Amino acid sequence: MTSLDTELYPGAKSRHGKTSEAYRIARKAIRDEWISGLTGAILAAFIWFHLLFESSILFGRTVYDKLALLLEHPLPIAHFTLIVISIVFFVHFIWASRKIPGKLQERKRMLELGVSLKKANKRWKQDPKSDIRLRKHFETSLWIWQVRTGMIVLAAGAFHLILIAWNIFTDMGIVGQKPGISAEIAIARVESGLWLLYAILMLAVVIHMAIGVYRLLVKWLADTWFVRKYARVLFYFLLWFFIIVGTATTIGLAGPWEGVLS
Amino acid sequence: MGRTLTFKIFRYNPTLENDQAHIEAYRLEELPRLNLFSALNMIREQQAPDLMFDFVCRAGICGSCAMMINGRPTLACRTLTSDLPDTIELFPLPFFKLLGDLSVDTGVWFRAMGEHLESWIHTQKEFNPEAQEERMDNETAIKIYDSERCIECGCCIAGCATAQVYPDFIGAAGLNRIGRFLFDPRDERGDQEWFELVSTDEGIFGCIGMMACDDVCPKDLPLLEVFSYIRRKVTAMAVK
Amino acid sequence: MRVITSDVLIIGAGLAGERTAIACAKEGLDTMILSLVPSRRSHSSAAQGGMQASLGNSVMGKGDNPTVHWLDTVKGSDWGCDQEVARIFADNAPIAMREMAHFGVPWNRVKGGKQQVFIKGKKATIEEDHATEGLITARAFGGTAKWRTCYTADGTGHTVLYTMDNMVLQLGIPVHDRMEALRLIHHDSRCIGAVVRSLRDGELRAYIAKATVIATGGYGRIYGESTNAVINEGSGSWLALQTGIVPLGNMEAVQVHPTGIVPTDILVTEGCRGDGGLLLDVDEYRFMPDYEPEKMELASRDVVSRRMKEHILKGKGVQSDYGEHLWLDLRHLGERHLTTKLREVYDICMYFIGVNPITELVPVRPTQHYSMGGIRVNKDGQAYNLKGLFALGEAACWDMHGFNRLGGNSLAETVVAGMIVGKQVAKYSKKAELNIEVTLAEETAHIERQKIDKLVNGTGKENVYQLRDEIGRLLTKYVHIFRTGEGLQTATAELKKIVARTGDVKVRTSAPGMNPELSIALRIEGMAKQAYVIAKGALDRTESRGAHFREDYPARNDANWLNRTLVRWPVAAEEPQFEYEPVGLLDLPPGDRGYGGGQMIAMEISIADYNRKVDSEQSVKGRLEPSEPTGAKLPKEAWRAELEGKE
Ligand SMILES: Cc1cc2nc3c(=O)[nH]c(=O)nc-3n(C[C@H](O)[C@H](O)[C@H](O)COP(=O)(O)OP(=O)(O)OC[C@H]3O[C@@H](n4cnc5c(N)ncnc54)[C@H](O)[C@@H]3O)c2cc1C
Ligand code: HEM
Ligand code: HEM
Ligand code: SF4
Ligand code: F3S
Ligand code: FES
């Protein structure tokens, strides 16, 4: 005679070993989590190097070209990377977006809560005497921004990838004599008006990456010495460091700052 | 001192046939060290005799009185009005079944959660009244206690955006409960059993790391730490 | 009306109720629990300090055993307890503690090697034996010879209740929460269940069972100013008093705890003093050693509270907007200790009064805390006069506490009594048959329905909150630490009037559902009548014993008052009936407690003569025959070896 409503968790009690449905579901869940996390991590690491390499334009075209050449000759590192990263990019998109609420209604609810929490935070005054401080909260809104920036990265990044692929697989790259990537072409592209797209892509990808890394660290390492506090410091560092580097690079590629550091 | 506070309170009585959810405002002179427990009781006793809310211990220990206070889920009994602006908005916790006004049914949800997770020590050992207790090292006891301190207030679930859209997610409190039993050497549940229970989208992988739970938990439980531990433990189980 | 049946109906989902339920469910009985609130919110969860059991694992508990525990308990009770029950308790407490460990309580454990502690206010180093490492450890509490209080930091009640509730989950025992038992369904000789009001939607239901168990906790909230949860309004003891035949015992024995914080009356645990906290006065002078050179801050609660009040009356209190108070000094315990072992205390100070105990003094004053009195039961937990009704926990007067309960003894009582009484409940229900007397249930419910109708639609004009406040004010003013004939006279006269006025209450809203005002209006008669009984009992008892201290009769009078107050309130009667029965067999002769000072008036008859009367006099008062003869569990003079061994 139970009055309790346990239908909240139908079939929750099936635990029947390795051949069972429950086991299969559990395997899938952890696999999915690892796929989205690991691809995110790979993309993040790639972006760090990518943005740093791009920033070599600040040292002038020669440096940039040398680097570019190194990535294409003698080994076709760039070609290889492009293929791998494209796949990772796509896989990450598919797997990571499984957590994005599908229904508009749901998204709205989430948004409301994020806004409400954030508002509360601003209005929440604290007794200065108290050393139990209510920590400032904004990670819920960060997640929403991660979804938004992810969408931008999906569109702009895919375009960029196609562009670059065309670039290094055509006569300018593997077929031709010159390296696919060169300062000249890059600058030409960027100057021609694509700078706006790149600026947006850069901002979106940096924000997305910084939040992603922060969350990844908190999710997996919060109980080690690398606690949330440090992850947060790293978040701010990654965010601002790459925004500065990226902006400088964009301006460099667009002309004005090219070679300022050389 | 001497402020007049305006309380904007969510009112809805689901047992009334044609009641409409609405916000009602009440005014109250602020007293020194006034907390929301006293304030709400004053409102009930003087202005709105049918106002529903829950307090039991009024000492921040029992977890009954969680509500949305100016948009933040927290314990009303230990919130002082002096920490709040002149206008105080009170809403019931989202997610849980509304019983009326500010009162929600956290009890039934937590009980169902406990049943689902089989939140008890699984052991084959019989208790022997003659024998000395089994030994446990104090560090382990403290670690278990750190998770056991959860008072089932529901703030973490009300504050978690994921829980709002996936009602089957067991929430931070549920994950924390899993941690409590994972830490406990007396619980003989094997990897296999844990794995199937925990490694799901209702379980640990439902959490996408919004961290609000950790920020709003009035007991300052080390929730994120527990989650990390579980994630890695579950991964180890999967690899095995 | 919905009728719900089970073998055992347990009213109250605190520790006492749940442990009983487990005992019954393990016997295969269909068991049902009711509670005003979700079980884990029951007041047991608020207990911080710990539970006493003579495990003797820590070096500071070496040589402890049930006899020493029993001695402390009897002395603590000021000889007002039933010594056999105290013995049953002390013998079983270690088993209860170990069983709870088996169920899953994360007790703090002994750590081998040198430890920094505070003993009697001084820093000291103790060396724990590596041989006991990993066993359940203990801390010091008031009125105890040894360190005996087992704990989990300062959340003992919380962890024990959560663990217990986990067992309830495992056994699949249903808990119907937000249900209030309003009236027992009984004929003259047998109780068959209760009429219950749902606090979700106001529905009235009948729960019918072979055995009914009341485990509803204390009645502290009748005092208004109290450390108790707001739901502790004595609705359980009222269930019994309302029958007109079941007596309540020792209602005037109300404990005042030394350290409620000012102004919110929230308790900070005795563990604070156990771990080395000190009481200071307005000059920040430590005054307790002057009054109690032996036990200092750790004398029993009645004594410390009295000394504090005495000191305040000497003009040494600290003035504040909320009246006078004293200080509790925890600063020397250090940050680590305060944020781990006394973390709840730290949180409470920070959040509720904005005081940081690491650097500041905590304002405290004596505050109503525990109800020694309650539904009088025999040693099996069976209520007097009514078959099929049991009671235990704080709601009952099983009577191991007499006139003063030792800190840490009541949580332990709930679990031990749950084991002992649970067994008896199971035994009883296995033999009894289920009487589903629907007409009787209907009639009983009808009384409540009429009452509700009158409250909602009647012509009354009293405001229930006002009455409640007046009752609290009167009790706090006149029936507190120091009581005088004059004051009690005033209190009883006033309370009498209030009892009459409760018949004239009108609620302002007829909203269905929870209707909080109606809920309290249904309780107010019980609160008023119990308040009256408390005050009247205190007025009649012209002696001082334990927590009951009469300024005009400062001596403990064993010649006339070595007895237990029993009170019944016959149905429709104007006045309650008071009777007195022997406290139980005396094994340890009444003597000096070793703290508290005070005079004593010796017994006139011999102990043997006293003991001869116990059985017969108690059964005249309605005690049902216990399963074992009186005295079966009380080993004669076991204490002698203990006391003499010491010398
Ligand atoms: C602040 C505080 C700290 C304490 N600390 C300690 C300590 O450190 N050590 C110690 O030994 N003791 C301590 N105590 C005392 C101890 O906590 C209580 O005596 C003990 O918990 C009582 O348990 P119980 O099971 O009898 O009742 P409770 O835990 O109070 O449970 C009562 C139950 O009955 C239900 N109920 C009540 N009325 C009705 C009704 N009419 N219908 C249906 N259900 C009803 C309630 O919902 C609740 O579930 C403390 C007490 C307080 C107030
Ligand atoms: C291996 C694959 C990739 C190659 C070879 C590559 C190459 C380049 C090149 C050559 C540029 C200079 C501009 C241009 O020539 O158009 C550039 C800029 C940029 N790329 Fe990529 N890219 C790759 C993948 C990505 C991915 C996956 C992203 C992110 C989604 C990305 C984000 C950017 C950004 C933001 C810039 C602008 C940098 C700035 O202005 O600061 N790239 N990339
Ligand atoms: C194709 C476009 C992309 C989309 C739609 C997208 C979307 C998302 C989403 C929704 C998440 C959250 C998933 C979760 O928390 O479980 C996420 C996580 C993450 N993303 Fe992306 N992303 C994209 C591209 C990228 C790129 C280019 C990078 C590298 C800079 C990146 C790095 C990360 C990281 C590190 C995480 C954290 C992983 C985790 O929390 O498990 N993403 N992404
Ligand atoms: S984890 Fe914290 S916020 Fe969540 S229910 Fe427990 S105490 Fe409340
Ligand atoms: S807020 Fe929710 S998503 Fe995870 S970290 Fe906390 S449970
Ligand atoms: S009333 Fe118990 S936590 Fe607020």
GROMACS .gro file of C-alpha atoms in nm, chain B residues 13 15-16 32-33 35 37 41 44-65 77-80 97 99-100 103-108 110-112 114-115 119-123 125-142 144-146 148-154 177 180-181 184 186 218-221, chain C residues 37-43 45-46 48 55 57 95 98-111 130-136 152-155 158-159 162-163 165-170 172-175 177-178 200-201 221 226-231 263-266 322 340 343-344 347-348 351-354 463 465 468-469 508-509 511-517:
model
  180
  275ASN     CA    1  -0.417   2.726  -0.429
  277THR     CA    2  -0.727   2.273  -0.443
  278LEU     CA    3  -0.951   2.569  -0.522
  294PRO     CA    4   1.603   4.450   1.339
  295ARG     CA    5   1.730   4.101   1.260
  297ASN     CA    6   1.432   3.686   0.897
  299PHE     CA    7   1.056   3.295   0.884
  303ASN     CA    8   0.454   3.431   0.986
  306ARG     CA    9   0.015   3.507   0.770
  307GLU     CA   10  -0.100   3.603   1.117
  308GLN     CA   11  -0.195   3.959   1.032
  309GLN     CA   12  -0.275   3.981   0.664
  310ALA     CA   13  -0.315   3.654   0.477
  311PRO     CA   14  -0.436   3.372   0.703
  312ASP     CA   15  -0.445   3.126   0.416
  313LEU     CA   16  -0.087   3.184   0.302
  314MET     CA   17   0.087   2.848   0.264
  315PHE     CA   18   0.455   2.792   0.329
  316ASP     CA   19   0.665   2.540   0.517
  317PHE     CA   20   0.894   2.582   0.810
  318VAL     CA   21   0.992   2.315   1.057
  319CYS     CA   22   1.321   2.373   1.234
  320ARG     CA   23   1.346   2.746   1.152
  321ALA     CA   24   1.721   2.696   1.208
  322GLY     CA   25   1.854   2.607   0.865
  323ILE     CA   26   1.877   2.237   0.947
  324CYS     CA   27   1.571   2.057   0.817
  325GLY     CA   28   1.548   2.184   0.459
  326SER     CA   29   1.174   2.259   0.459
  327CYS     CA   30   1.173   2.623   0.375
  339CYS     CA   31   1.445   3.077   0.758
  340ARG     CA   32   1.801   3.188   0.755
  341THR     CA   33   1.762   3.476   0.513
  342LEU     CA   34   1.765   3.811   0.688
  359LYS     CA   35   0.499   1.967  -0.733
  361LEU     CA   36   0.108   2.222  -0.301
  362GLY     CA   37   0.000   2.581  -0.270
  365SER     CA   38   0.481   2.522  -0.043
  366VAL     CA   39   0.613   2.246  -0.269
  367ASP     CA   40   0.632   1.872  -0.230
  368THR     CA   41   1.003   1.812  -0.196
  369GLY     CA   42   0.941   1.522   0.040
  370VAL     CA   43   0.778   1.292  -0.212
  372PHE     CA   44   1.325   1.296  -0.250
  373ARG     CA   45   1.167   0.977  -0.131
  374ALA     CA   46   1.124   0.859  -0.489
  376GLY     CA   47   1.596   0.756  -0.257
  377GLU     CA   48   1.401   0.453  -0.371
  381SER     CA   49   1.978   0.482  -0.096
  382TRP     CA   50   2.073   0.239   0.176
  383ILE     CA   51   2.372   0.027   0.262
  384HIS     CA   52   2.360  -0.291   0.058
  385THR     CA   53   2.521  -0.558   0.263
  387LYS     CA   54   2.631  -0.902   0.665
  388GLU     CA   55   2.392  -0.962   0.948
  389PHE     CA   56   2.405  -0.735   1.247
  390ASN     CA   57   2.556  -0.909   1.546
  391PRO     CA   58   2.458  -0.735   1.870
  392GLU     CA   59   2.733  -0.908   2.064
  393ALA     CA   60   3.018  -0.803   1.842
  394GLN     CA   61   3.224  -0.490   1.841
  395GLU     CA   62   3.142  -0.250   1.560
  396GLU     CA   63   3.334  -0.282   1.239
  397ARG     CA   64   3.620  -0.040   1.220
  398MET     CA   65   3.630   0.252   0.984
  399ASP     CA   66   3.895   0.511   0.961
  400ASN     CA   67   3.794   0.856   1.070
  401GLU     CA   68   3.886   1.019   0.740
  402THR     CA   69   3.642   0.794   0.557
  403ALA     CA   70   3.372   0.872   0.812
  404ILE     CA   71   3.426   1.243   0.759
  406ILE     CA   72   3.086   1.023   0.402
  407TYR     CA   73   2.952   1.284   0.638
  408ASP     CA   74   3.047   1.561   0.397
  410GLU     CA   75   2.549   1.304   0.410
  411ARG     CA   76   2.502   1.664   0.524
  412CYS     CA   77   2.255   1.730   0.243
  413ILE     CA   78   1.927   1.843   0.396
  414GLU     CA   79   1.715   1.767   0.089
  415CYS     CA   80   1.604   2.125   0.054
  416GLY     CA   81   1.590   2.104  -0.323
  439ARG     CA   82   2.357   1.073  -0.263
  442ARG     CA   83   2.772   0.917  -0.031
  443PHE     CA   84   2.723   0.545  -0.091
  446ASP     CA   85   3.105   0.405   0.195
  448ARG     CA   86   3.009  -0.080   0.401
  480PRO     CA   87   2.284   2.631   0.149
  481LYS     CA   88   2.490   2.364   0.319
  482ASP     CA   89   2.791   2.430   0.099
  483LEU     CA   90   2.821   2.068   0.005
  539VAL     CA   91   0.617   1.666   0.755
  540PRO     CA   92   0.836   1.455   0.527
  541SER     CA   93   1.005   1.208   0.758
  542ARG     CA   94   1.352   1.353   0.721
  543ARG     CA   95   1.230   1.692   0.832
  544SER     CA   96   1.120   1.556   1.170
  545HIS     CA   97   1.275   1.729   1.460
  547SER     CA   98   1.720   1.581   1.243
  548ALA     CA   99   1.793   1.898   1.436
  550GLN     CA  100   2.340   1.817   1.688
  557LEU     CA  101   3.119   0.204   2.438
  559ASN     CA  102   3.646   0.336   2.306
  597ILE     CA  103   2.396  -0.214   2.090
  600ARG     CA  104   2.653  -0.036   1.681
  601GLU     CA  105   2.336  -0.124   1.502
  602MET     CA  106   2.315   0.229   1.369
  603ALA     CA  107   2.675   0.193   1.251
  604HIS     CA  108   2.569  -0.124   1.074
  605PHE     CA  109   2.276   0.058   0.917
  606GLY     CA  110   2.516   0.321   0.787
  607VAL     CA  111   2.570   0.611   1.028
  608PRO     CA  112   2.914   0.761   0.965
  609TRP     CA  113   3.006   0.795   1.332
  610ASN     CA  114   3.322   0.982   1.400
  611ARG     CA  115   3.591   0.731   1.485
  612VAL     CA  116   3.884   0.707   1.720
  613LYS     CA  117   4.207   0.830   1.570
  632HIS     CA  118   4.608   0.266   1.855
  633ALA     CA  119   4.433  -0.054   1.954
  634THR     CA  120   4.095   0.121   1.947
  635GLU     CA  121   4.160   0.311   1.626
  636GLY     CA  122   3.860   0.304   1.395
  637LEU     CA  123   3.604   0.231   1.666
  638ILE     CA  124   3.324   0.476   1.743
  654THR     CA  125   2.893   1.267   1.370
  655ALA     CA  126   3.041   1.617   1.387
  656ASP     CA  127   2.745   1.826   1.500
  657GLY     CA  128   2.489   1.664   1.277
  660HIS     CA  129   2.058   1.436   1.098
  661THR     CA  130   2.276   1.140   1.006
  664TYR     CA  131   1.867   0.985   0.745
  665THR     CA  132   2.013   0.642   0.802
  667ASP     CA  133   1.485   0.664   0.700
  668ASN     CA  134   1.701   0.478   0.451
  669MET     CA  135   1.612   0.159   0.634
  670VAL     CA  136   1.247   0.256   0.614
  671LEU     CA  137   1.292   0.299   0.239
  672GLN     CA  138   1.465  -0.033   0.209
  674GLY     CA  139   0.933  -0.033   0.183
  675ILE     CA  140   0.744   0.103   0.480
  676PRO     CA  141   0.500   0.366   0.355
  677VAL     CA  142   0.523   0.708   0.515
  679ASP     CA  143   0.357   1.269   0.519
  680ARG     CA  144   0.167   1.592   0.575
  702ARG     CA  145  -0.235   1.866   0.162
  703ASP     CA  146  -0.605   1.890   0.092
  723ARG     CA  147   0.646   2.491   2.122
  728SER     CA  148   1.177   2.730   2.247
  729THR     CA  149   1.460   2.555   2.070
  730ASN     CA  150   1.209   2.307   1.930
  731ALA     CA  151   1.083   2.285   1.576
  732VAL     CA  152   0.764   2.476   1.508
  733ILE     CA  153   0.572   2.150   1.466
  765PRO     CA  154   1.744   3.649   1.995
  766THR     CA  155   1.630   3.361   1.773
  767ASP     CA  156   1.626   3.088   2.042
  768ILE     CA  157   1.804   2.844   1.817
  824TYR     CA  158   1.626   4.131   2.362
  842THR     CA  159   3.444   2.094   1.100
  845ARG     CA  160   3.010   2.347   1.166
  846GLU     CA  161   2.635   2.370   1.218
  849ASP     CA  162   2.664   2.834   1.037
  850ILE     CA  163   2.385   2.915   1.281
  853TYR     CA  164   2.356   3.327   0.941
  854PHE     CA  165   2.111   3.400   1.215
  855ILE     CA  166   2.284   3.653   1.432
  856GLY     CA  167   2.581   3.757   1.225
  965ASN     CA  168  -0.792   3.485   1.729
  967TYR     CA  169  -0.257   3.326   1.714
  970ARG     CA  170  -0.114   3.083   2.127
  971ASP     CA  171   0.105   3.381   2.208
 1010ARG     CA  172  -1.078   3.387   0.910
 1011THR     CA  173  -1.067   3.180   0.598
 1013ALA     CA  174  -0.994   2.798   0.205
 1014PRO     CA  175  -0.970   2.425   0.144
 1015GLY     CA  176  -0.638   2.246   0.136
 1016MET     CA  177  -0.366   2.305   0.385
 1017ASN     CA  178  -0.540   2.602   0.550
 1018PRO     CA  179  -0.268   2.678   0.803
 1019GLU     CA  180  -0.488   2.880   1.031
   0.00000   0.00000   0.00000
